[in-house]
């Protein structure tokens, strides 16, 4: 015959077993959820780094580096369109008419403006125009394509210009000796690799190299009507 004491002992053991199983099950579920979240984040970062795709299916290029170094000013290369292919840009004998957008680039080194020269991506002797190019030294960038909705990044311009641009500096100017390269878009500082900045209509980009402890006010450009 089972006593009341034995019955209570069995009940306590059963309750303890149920609590232990519940705790183990909850811990397993939490581990699975955390693992799933980590994997999702890894996949998202991987895909974002490989190709950023917009709602219309257009792909933003990956940032590429250029080999051009040295101190400014940086002239137009001898062959001003030779870097177009490596930058993922096409060239043609006429400027693209599918879309024609403008952005502006200012480069400031130690408080002095650096000229963004005319003729980046333009070889008039051969009648060759890269999709991304400059006509004058105002810093106005022309984005002209034969198709709609093509996307461009700042790295492509610098690849054609053959001037290095990455997260550690521009040309032969590196983040060292208390000086850094900062990037601004429409007056706001942006973090990360400036080479990956997407070029947008009437956008104002400023690359400012100088002492890290100096407050920077990026220059603002006035677009002409219709730009």
XYZ file of N, CA and C in Angstrom:
681
model
N 0.842 -1.182 0.000
C 0.000 0.000 0.000
C 0.889 1.249 0.000
N 0.595 2.233 -0.869
C 1.392 3.447 -1.009
C 0.923 4.468 -0.010
N 1.868 4.993 0.768
C 1.526 5.976 1.783
C 1.347 7.352 1.170
N 0.736 8.260 1.958
C 0.557 9.648 1.496
C 1.901 10.301 1.263
N 2.891 9.953 2.099
C 4.237 10.543 1.947
C 4.854 10.131 0.624
N 4.704 8.835 0.287
C 5.256 8.357 -0.988
C 4.569 9.041 -2.163
N 3.270 9.236 -2.037
C 2.526 9.882 -3.112
C 3.032 11.294 -3.352
N 3.226 12.049 -2.247
C 3.718 13.432 -2.398
C 5.123 13.450 -2.991
N 5.946 12.441 -2.600
C 7.311 12.373 -3.137
C 7.282 12.146 -4.646
N 6.416 11.264 -5.093
C 6.293 10.993 -6.531
C 5.804 12.227 -7.264
N 4.822 12.921 -6.671
C 4.276 14.114 -7.320
C 5.346 15.205 -7.443
N 6.144 15.388 -6.347
C 7.211 16.397 -6.410
C 8.239 16.033 -7.469
N 8.580 14.748 -7.557
C 9.549 14.303 -8.568
C 9.016 14.552 -9.979
N 7.709 14.231 -10.178
C 7.117 14.428 -11.505
C 7.079 15.904 -11.869
N 6.718 16.758 -10.878
C 6.674 18.194 -11.152
C 8.061 18.729 -11.480
N 9.058 18.256 -10.732
C 10.432 18.693 -11.004
C 10.895 18.260 -12.380
N 10.518 17.046 -12.758
C 10.904 16.550 -14.088
C 10.268 17.387 -15.181
N 8.956 17.747 -14.974
C 8.276 18.564 -15.976
C 8.927 19.949 -16.094
N 9.304 20.542 -14.937
C 9.951 21.863 -14.979
C 11.296 21.790 -15.695
N 12.064 20.718 -15.412
C 13.357 20.567 -16.055
C 13.214 20.398 -17.565
N 12.264 19.607 -17.975
C 12.014 19.408 -19.405
C 11.579 20.724 -20.049
N 10.728 21.476 -19.336
C 10.264 22.770 -19.875
C 11.438 23.730 -20.054
N 12.335 23.793 -19.018
C 13.483 24.681 -19.112
C 14.388 24.274 -20.270
N 14.628 22.971 -20.406
C 15.491 22.500 -21.496
C 14.884 22.809 -22.862
N 13.571 22.623 -22.977
C 12.894 22.908 -24.240
C 12.963 24.399 -24.573
N 12.744 25.252 -23.539
C 12.806 26.700 -23.764
C 14.214 27.134 -24.162
N 15.234 26.551 -23.512
C 16.611 26.886 -23.860
C 16.923 26.474 -25.295
N 16.435 25.305 -25.690
C 16.666 24.839 -27.061
C 16.028 25.772 -28.072
N 14.780 26.215 -27.770
C 14.091 27.131 -28.679
C 14.827 28.457 -28.779
N 15.342 28.979 -27.652
C 16.076 30.235 -27.660
C 17.361 30.123 -28.478
N 18.057 28.992 -28.323
C 19.287 28.774 -29.087
C 18.981 28.710 -30.580
N 17.917 28.001 -30.937
C 17.542 27.895 -32.351
C 17.180 29.263 -32.923
N 16.421 30.053 -32.142
C 16.018 31.384 -32.615
C 17.234 32.274 -32.802
N 18.168 32.235 -31.843
C 19.374 33.062 -31.948
C 20.219 32.635 -33.142
N 20.339 31.319 -33.348
C 21.125 30.825 -34.492
C 20.506 31.268 -35.805
N 19.175 31.169 -35.879
C 18.477 31.590 -37.102
C 18.700 33.069 -37.370
N 18.638 33.894 -36.307
C 18.839 35.338 -36.465
C 20.240 35.649 -36.934
N 21.235 34.985 -36.360
C 22.630 35.211 -36.768
C 22.828 34.833 -38.225
N 22.303 33.667 -38.603
C 22.441 33.233 -39.994
C 21.765 34.198 -40.946
N 20.595 34.702 -40.571
C 19.885 35.661 -41.419
C 20.699 36.935 -41.589
N 21.319 37.397 -40.496
C 22.144 38.611 -40.570
C 23.351 38.386 -41.462
N 23.992 37.222 -41.316
C 25.167 36.924 -42.147
C 24.801 36.906 -43.622
N 23.697 36.240 -43.933
C 23.255 36.166 -45.327
C 22.917 37.544 -45.861
N 22.243 38.354 -45.038
C 21.871 39.704 -45.475
C 23.103 40.544 -45.762
N 24.076 40.508 -44.839
C 25.306 41.276 -45.061
C 26.040 40.796 -46.292
N 26.087 39.467 -46.477
C 26.769 38.916 -47.651
C 26.120 39.396 -48.936
N 24.801 39.311 -48.995
C 24.111 39.725 -50.210
C 24.228 41.222 -50.419
N 24.181 41.999 -49.329
C 24.310 43.452 -49.469
C 25.673 43.814 -50.012
N 26.723 43.099 -49.543
C 28.066 43.398 -50.034
C 28.262 42.970 -51.474
N 27.598 41.884 -51.870
C 27.802 41.375 -53.223
C 27.031 42.201 -54.251
N 25.814 42.504 -54.007
C 25.023 43.252 -54.995
C 23.790 43.819 -54.324
N 23.677 45.120 -54.317
C 22.513 45.771 -53.732
C 21.477 45.987 -54.828
N 20.327 45.386 -54.645
C 19.312 45.369 -55.693
C 18.133 46.238 -55.273
N 17.695 47.109 -56.173
C 16.563 47.973 -55.886
C 15.267 47.276 -56.275
N 14.161 47.959 -55.989
C 12.854 47.382 -56.294
C 12.665 47.127 -57.783
N 13.324 47.933 -58.634
C 13.151 47.738 -60.066
C 14.132 46.728 -60.643
N 14.933 46.091 -59.779
C 15.841 45.047 -60.240
C 17.211 45.526 -60.655
N 17.453 46.835 -60.631
C 18.771 47.338 -61.014
C 19.768 47.083 -59.895
N 20.997 46.799 -60.284
C 22.018 46.390 -59.323
C 23.033 47.508 -59.136
N 23.370 47.780 -57.888
C 24.393 48.760 -57.576
C 25.746 48.061 -57.600
N 26.725 48.589 -58.341
C 28.025 47.913 -58.452
C 28.739 47.823 -57.106
N 29.636 46.859 -57.004
C 30.512 46.779 -55.854
C 31.597 47.845 -55.984
N 32.020 48.461 -54.879
C 33.131 49.415 -54.954
C 34.391 48.742 -55.476
N 35.068 49.410 -56.395
C 36.345 48.910 -56.894
C 37.391 49.974 -56.603
N 38.628 49.561 -56.481
C 39.688 50.518 -56.166
C 40.458 50.863 -57.431
N 41.106 52.007 -57.391
C 41.965 52.428 -58.489
C 43.393 52.501 -57.973
N 44.347 52.474 -58.880
C 45.754 52.409 -58.483
C 46.387 53.792 -58.412
N 45.671 54.850 -58.805
C 46.255 56.179 -58.861
C 46.544 56.757 -57.490
N 47.779 57.162 -57.264
C 48.156 57.769 -56.001
C 48.824 59.113 -56.278
N 49.600 59.577 -55.319
C 50.262 60.859 -55.494
C 49.436 61.982 -54.891
N 50.046 63.160 -54.880
C 49.401 64.337 -54.298
C 48.577 65.065 -55.346
N 47.536 65.769 -54.909
C 46.733 66.551 -55.855
C 47.522 67.750 -56.344
N 47.132 68.324 -57.493
C 45.946 67.942 -58.286
C 46.185 66.669 -59.089
N 45.083 65.978 -59.389
C 45.153 64.746 -60.159
C 44.610 65.023 -61.558
N 45.463 64.938 -62.577
C 45.019 65.274 -63.930
C 44.194 64.158 -64.559
N 43.626 64.464 -65.687
C 42.942 63.436 -66.481
C 43.989 62.463 -67.022
N 43.725 61.167 -67.020
C 44.693 60.209 -67.568
C 44.991 60.479 -69.038
N 46.134 60.002 -69.484
C 46.507 60.145 -70.893
C 45.425 59.539 -71.779
N 44.935 58.370 -71.399
C 43.795 57.752 -72.083
C 42.595 57.913 -71.151
N 41.770 58.923 -71.368
C 40.724 59.267 -70.397
C 39.568 58.290 -70.296
N 39.493 57.298 -71.189
C 38.398 56.323 -71.110
C 38.907 54.907 -70.869
N 40.216 54.756 -70.642
C 40.775 53.409 -70.518
C 40.249 52.666 -69.295
N 39.843 53.388 -68.267
C 39.358 52.719 -67.064
C 37.873 52.428 -67.068
N 37.190 52.788 -68.137
C 35.736 52.642 -68.153
C 35.308 51.180 -68.032
N 35.944 50.313 -68.796
C 35.566 48.906 -68.766
C 35.751 48.295 -67.390
N 36.888 48.597 -66.743
C 37.154 48.070 -65.414
C 36.166 48.624 -64.395
N 35.626 49.806 -64.672
C 34.649 50.422 -63.779
C 33.229 49.951 -64.051
N 33.055 49.077 -65.020
C 31.714 48.594 -65.343
C 30.904 49.575 -66.154
N 31.596 50.466 -66.885
C 30.918 51.468 -67.695
C 31.124 51.162 -69.174
N 30.141 51.460 -69.961
C 30.272 51.318 -71.409
C 30.705 52.659 -71.998
N 31.283 52.596 -73.186
C 31.629 53.813 -73.923
C 30.937 53.767 -75.274
N 30.663 54.938 -75.810
C 30.023 55.021 -77.114
C 30.498 56.285 -77.809
N 30.139 56.412 -79.070
C 30.568 57.570 -79.849
C 29.703 58.789 -79.579
N 28.587 58.571 -78.953
C 27.710 59.678 -78.564
C 27.310 59.500 -77.112
N 26.918 60.571 -76.490
C 26.470 60.494 -75.114
C 25.099 59.825 -75.053
N 24.903 58.998 -74.042
C 23.643 58.274 -73.909
C 22.458 59.202 -73.738
N 21.355 58.808 -74.319
C 20.145 59.633 -74.265
C 19.008 58.962 -73.500
N 19.238 57.744 -73.029
C 18.194 57.064 -72.269
C 17.922 57.750 -70.946
N 18.980 58.228 -70.323
C 18.864 59.009 -69.094
C 20.046 59.954 -69.010
N 19.837 61.107 -68.432
C 20.891 62.121 -68.305
C 20.695 62.818 -66.965
N 21.522 62.433 -65.996
C 21.421 62.972 -64.653
C 22.718 63.691 -64.284
N 22.636 64.532 -63.254
C 23.813 65.251 -62.791
C 23.961 65.116 -61.278
N 25.211 64.988 -60.849
C 25.563 65.073 -59.437
C 26.787 65.978 -59.355
N 27.145 66.385 -58.168
C 28.309 67.261 -58.033
C 29.293 66.691 -57.023
N 30.578 66.819 -57.364
C 31.649 66.343 -56.494
C 32.598 67.490 -56.163
N 32.852 67.679 -54.878
C 33.861 68.627 -54.411
C 34.920 67.843 -53.642
N 36.184 68.168 -53.893
C 37.294 67.539 -53.173
C 38.079 68.656 -52.485
N 38.217 68.556 -51.179
C 38.905 69.564 -50.387
C 40.071 68.897 -49.654
N 41.273 69.439 -49.813
C 42.458 68.907 -49.134
C 43.097 70.032 -48.331
N 43.155 69.847 -47.029
C 43.738 70.845 -46.126
C 43.145 72.232 -46.362
N 41.839 72.257 -46.552
C 41.137 73.525 -46.699
C 41.143 74.115 -48.085
N 41.837 73.493 -49.033
C 41.922 74.011 -50.395
C 41.156 73.109 -51.357
N 40.407 73.731 -52.275
C 39.654 72.958 -53.265
C 40.596 72.313 -54.271
N 40.345 71.058 -54.577
C 41.103 70.322 -55.597
C 40.227 70.225 -56.840
N 40.781 70.567 -57.974
C 40.007 70.560 -59.215
C 39.627 69.147 -59.628
N 38.361 68.968 -59.894
C 37.891 67.753 -60.572
C 37.924 68.101 -62.051
N 38.894 67.598 -62.796
C 39.165 68.148 -64.123
C 38.112 67.821 -65.173
N 38.094 68.649 -66.187
C 37.232 68.394 -67.345
C 37.794 67.218 -68.137
N 36.916 66.463 -68.733
C 37.341 65.408 -69.652
C 37.553 64.047 -69.040
N 37.197 63.859 -67.776
C 37.247 62.496 -67.228
C 36.215 61.660 -67.980
N 36.660 60.577 -68.576
C 35.745 59.707 -69.311
C 35.355 60.210 -70.681
N 36.104 61.182 -71.220
C 35.790 61.731 -72.554
C 37.060 61.737 -73.399
N 37.013 61.089 -74.530
C 38.120 61.116 -75.492
C 37.567 61.639 -76.817
N 37.679 62.937 -77.003
C 37.096 63.556 -78.196
C 37.847 63.184 -79.465
N 39.136 62.859 -79.347
C 39.898 62.485 -80.536
C 39.372 61.202 -81.163
N 38.820 60.331 -80.349
C 38.244 59.073 -80.837
C 36.724 59.083 -80.784
N 36.171 60.188 -80.307
C 34.718 60.262 -80.192
C 34.169 59.240 -79.230
N 34.830 59.098 -78.043
C 34.427 58.089 -77.065
C 33.982 58.766 -75.780
N 32.799 58.377 -75.317
C 32.248 58.917 -74.075
C 31.905 57.753 -73.140
N 32.428 57.803 -71.928
C 31.987 56.856 -70.906
C 30.654 57.341 -70.348
N 29.882 56.416 -69.824
C 28.565 56.792 -69.278
C 28.689 57.843 -68.173
N 29.754 57.760 -67.401
C 30.002 58.688 -66.301
C 31.208 59.542 -66.677
N 31.007 60.873 -66.766
C 32.097 61.720 -67.248
C 31.921 63.159 -66.775
N 32.927 63.980 -67.067
C 32.854 65.417 -66.777
C 33.122 66.195 -68.065
N 32.467 67.344 -68.191
C 32.695 68.212 -69.343
C 33.564 69.408 -68.991
N 33.498 69.858 -67.736
C 34.283 71.013 -67.324
C 34.885 70.734 -65.949
N 35.522 71.750 -65.369
C 36.193 71.549 -64.087
C 35.375 72.087 -62.915
N 34.063 72.138 -63.085
C 33.190 72.623 -62.015
C 32.875 71.552 -60.980
N 33.211 70.302 -61.275
C 32.848 69.193 -60.402
C 31.513 68.569 -60.745
N 30.851 69.096 -61.786
C 29.561 68.542 -62.202
C 29.784 67.211 -62.911
N 29.128 66.174 -62.419
C 29.249 64.835 -62.984
C 28.049 64.555 -63.872
N 28.325 64.040 -65.073
C 27.266 63.694 -66.018
C 27.102 62.174 -66.010
N 25.890 61.725 -65.754
C 25.556 60.309 -65.760
C 24.605 60.085 -66.923
N 25.160 59.612 -68.021
C 24.353 59.451 -69.232
C 24.425 58.015 -69.726
N 23.263 57.425 -69.869
C 23.176 56.027 -70.271
C 22.163 55.872 -71.381
N 22.338 54.824 -72.145
C 21.375 54.519 -73.202
C 20.147 53.814 -72.645
N 20.207 53.430 -71.369
C 19.089 52.735 -70.736
C 18.618 53.523 -69.515
N 17.440 53.187 -69.046
C 16.879 53.827 -67.868
C 17.281 53.059 -66.603
N 17.319 53.774 -65.499
C 17.457 53.181 -64.170
C 18.800 52.520 -63.889
N 19.829 52.820 -64.688
C 21.132 52.272 -64.361
C 21.691 53.027 -63.159
N 22.386 52.300 -62.282
C 22.875 52.886 -61.035
C 24.407 53.004 -61.079
N 24.912 54.053 -60.449
C 26.351 54.330 -60.459
C 26.829 54.630 -59.046
N 28.124 54.386 -58.813
C 28.725 54.736 -57.538
C 29.965 55.590 -57.773
N 30.403 56.268 -56.713
C 31.528 57.192 -56.825
C 32.807 56.478 -57.251
N 32.982 55.235 -56.846
C 34.182 54.483 -57.211
C 34.371 54.418 -58.721
N 33.288 54.385 -59.468
C 33.407 54.286 -60.931
C 34.050 55.530 -61.518
N 33.677 56.702 -61.013
C 34.311 57.923 -61.486
C 35.801 57.910 -61.174
N 36.167 57.522 -59.953
C 37.569 57.528 -59.566
C 38.363 56.453 -60.304
N 37.706 55.370 -60.696
C 38.397 54.334 -61.487
C 38.726 54.881 -62.870
N 37.807 55.613 -63.470
C 38.066 56.218 -64.774
C 39.106 57.334 -64.638
N 39.016 58.097 -63.563
C 39.966 59.180 -63.278
C 41.339 58.628 -62.934
N 41.389 57.361 -62.532
C 42.603 56.673 -62.103
C 43.210 57.330 -60.869
N 42.342 57.622 -59.928
C 42.732 58.143 -58.618
C 42.180 57.199 -57.561
N 43.027 56.757 -56.674
C 42.599 55.839 -55.622
C 41.579 56.495 -54.702
N 40.547 55.733 -54.345
C 39.566 56.165 -53.348
C 39.085 54.940 -52.597
N 39.280 54.946 -51.283
C 38.776 53.855 -50.452
C 38.568 54.371 -49.039
N 38.329 53.453 -48.105
C 37.995 53.867 -46.744
C 39.177 54.454 -45.981
N 40.385 54.351 -46.531
C 41.560 54.858 -45.811
C 42.177 56.092 -46.449
N 41.630 56.593 -47.551
C 42.196 57.796 -48.133
C 41.851 57.986 -49.594
N 42.462 59.017 -50.179
C 42.228 59.345 -51.582
C 43.572 59.684 -52.216
N 43.800 59.179 -53.438
C 45.093 59.380 -54.080
C 46.205 58.863 -53.188
N 47.223 59.695 -52.960
C 48.309 59.309 -52.062
C 48.121 59.822 -50.654
N 46.948 60.305 -50.329
C 46.658 60.866 -49.007
C 45.970 59.813 -48.150
N 46.628 59.433 -47.063
C 46.094 58.390 -46.191
C 45.658 58.957 -44.851
N 44.843 58.178 -44.161
C 44.452 58.538 -42.804
C 45.647 58.313 -41.881
N 46.421 59.346 -41.640
C 47.606 59.225 -40.802
C 48.027 60.605 -40.314
N 48.872 60.614 -39.311
C 49.403 61.862 -38.750
C 48.291 62.833 -38.341
N 47.216 62.269 -37.809
C 46.127 63.111 -37.330
C 45.199 63.617 -38.415
N 45.399 63.186 -39.650
C 44.532 63.612 -40.749
C 43.681 62.443 -41.225
N 42.455 62.757 -41.639
C 41.536 61.722 -42.088
C 40.774 62.210 -43.313
N 40.189 61.250 -44.013
C 39.303 61.559 -45.128
C 37.870 61.405 -44.643
N 37.064 62.456 -44.825
C 35.651 62.406 -44.472
C 34.812 62.635 -45.721
N 33.668 61.997 -45.765
C 32.772 62.122 -46.919
C 31.434 62.682 -46.464
N 30.873 63.551 -47.309
C 29.596 64.186 -47.014
C 28.682 64.052 -48.229
N 27.422 63.798 -47.961
C 26.405 63.749 -49.009
C 25.304 64.720 -48.629
N 25.102 65.704 -49.492
C 24.096 66.744 -49.234
C 24.289 67.381 -47.861
N 25.545 67.622 -47.510
C 25.871 68.313 -46.278
C 25.978 67.452 -45.043
N 25.672 66.170 -45.140
C 25.711 65.288 -43.985
C 26.850 64.285 -44.114
N 27.593 64.119 -43.028
C 28.708 63.175 -43.053
C 28.178 61.752 -43.129
N 28.839 60.943 -43.953
C 28.472 59.542 -44.097
C 29.648 58.685 -43.650
N 29.349 57.500 -43.150
C 30.386 56.599 -42.676
C 30.572 55.469 -43.678
N 31.679 54.751 -43.531
C 31.949 53.654 -44.435
C 32.823 54.079 -45.597
N 32.945 53.199 -46.556
C 33.791 53.434 -47.720
C 33.127 54.444 -48.651
N 33.733 55.633 -48.855
C 33.100 56.623 -49.731
C 33.013 56.157 -51.177
N 33.832 55.182 -51.547
C 33.780 54.673 -52.916
C 32.429 54.059 -53.233
N 31.699 53.626 -52.202
C 30.407 52.984 -52.420
C 29.233 53.939 -52.446
N 29.478 55.243 -52.359
C 28.373 56.205 -52.389
C 27.658 56.131 -53.736
N 26.348 55.941 -53.686
C 25.581 55.891 -54.932
C 25.326 57.310 -55.424
N 25.518 57.512 -56.721
C 25.311 58.823 -57.329
C 23.836 58.993 -57.659
N 23.266 60.079 -57.162
C 21.851 60.345 -57.342
C 21.659 61.710 -57.992
N 20.504 61.959 -58.626
C 20.264 63.248 -59.279
C 20.386 64.420 -58.308
N 21.118 65.447 -58.736
C 21.295 66.693 -57.996
C 21.888 66.459 -56.600
N 22.689 65.435 -56.507
C 23.335 65.100 -55.245
C 24.645 65.875 -55.099
N 24.954 66.258 -53.882
C 26.188 66.982 -53.604
C 27.085 66.129 -52.724
N 28.216 65.745 -53.289
C 29.186 64.910 -52.577
C 30.428 65.742 -52.307
N 30.937 65.664 -51.096
C 32.172 66.352 -50.748
C 33.115 65.376 -50.068
N 34.335 65.295 -50.571
C 35.392 64.521 -49.935
C 36.350 65.522 -49.313
N 36.527 65.446 -48.014
C 37.324 66.438 -47.283
C 38.444 65.723 -46.540
N 39.681 66.077 -46.877
C 40.847 65.473 -46.226
C 41.556 66.545 -45.407
N 41.802 66.239 -44.138
C 42.485 67.204 -43.292
C 42.507 66.745 -41.855
N 42.897 67.640 -40.924
C 42.994 67.275 -39.512
C 41.673 66.750 -38.953
N 41.773 65.682 -38.191
C 40.567 65.048 -37.650
C 39.873 65.921 -36.621
N 40.612 66.843 -35.996
C 40.023 67.646 -34.930
C 39.476 68.984 -35.409
N 39.394 69.167 -36.711
C 38.876 70.411 -37.281
C 37.448 70.191 -37.766
N 36.556 71.069 -37.349
C 35.169 70.979 -37.804
C 35.081 71.320 -39.286
N 34.342 70.524 -40.015
C 34.259 70.684 -41.472
C 32.873 71.176 -41.859
N 32.845 72.170 -42.712
C 31.606 72.607 -43.335
C 31.734 72.352 -44.833
N 31.142 71.275 -45.316
C 31.311 70.947 -46.732
C 30.730 72.023 -47.623
N 31.373 72.298 -48.756
C 30.846 73.307 -49.674
C 29.551 72.840 -50.310
N 28.728 73.797 -50.672
C 27.454 73.502 -51.323
C 27.470 74.082 -52.727
N 26.962 73.308 -53.650
C 26.964 73.698 -55.073
C 25.547 74.090 -55.491
N 25.464 75.110 -56.329
C 24.160 75.545 -56.835
C 23.966 74.994 -58.238
N 23.040 74.072 -58.373
C 22.766 73.505 -59.681
C 22.020 74.518 -60.541
N 22.350 74.513 -61.811
C 21.624 75.365 -62.748
C 20.236 74.780 -63.004
N 19.268 75.605 -63.382
C 17.938 75.075 -63.711
C 18.043 73.994 -64.806
N 17.401 72.899 -64.566
C 17.433 71.818 -65.544
C 18.501 70.782 -65.286
N 19.453 71.074 -64.409
C 20.490 70.084 -64.088
C 19.912 68.956 -63.252
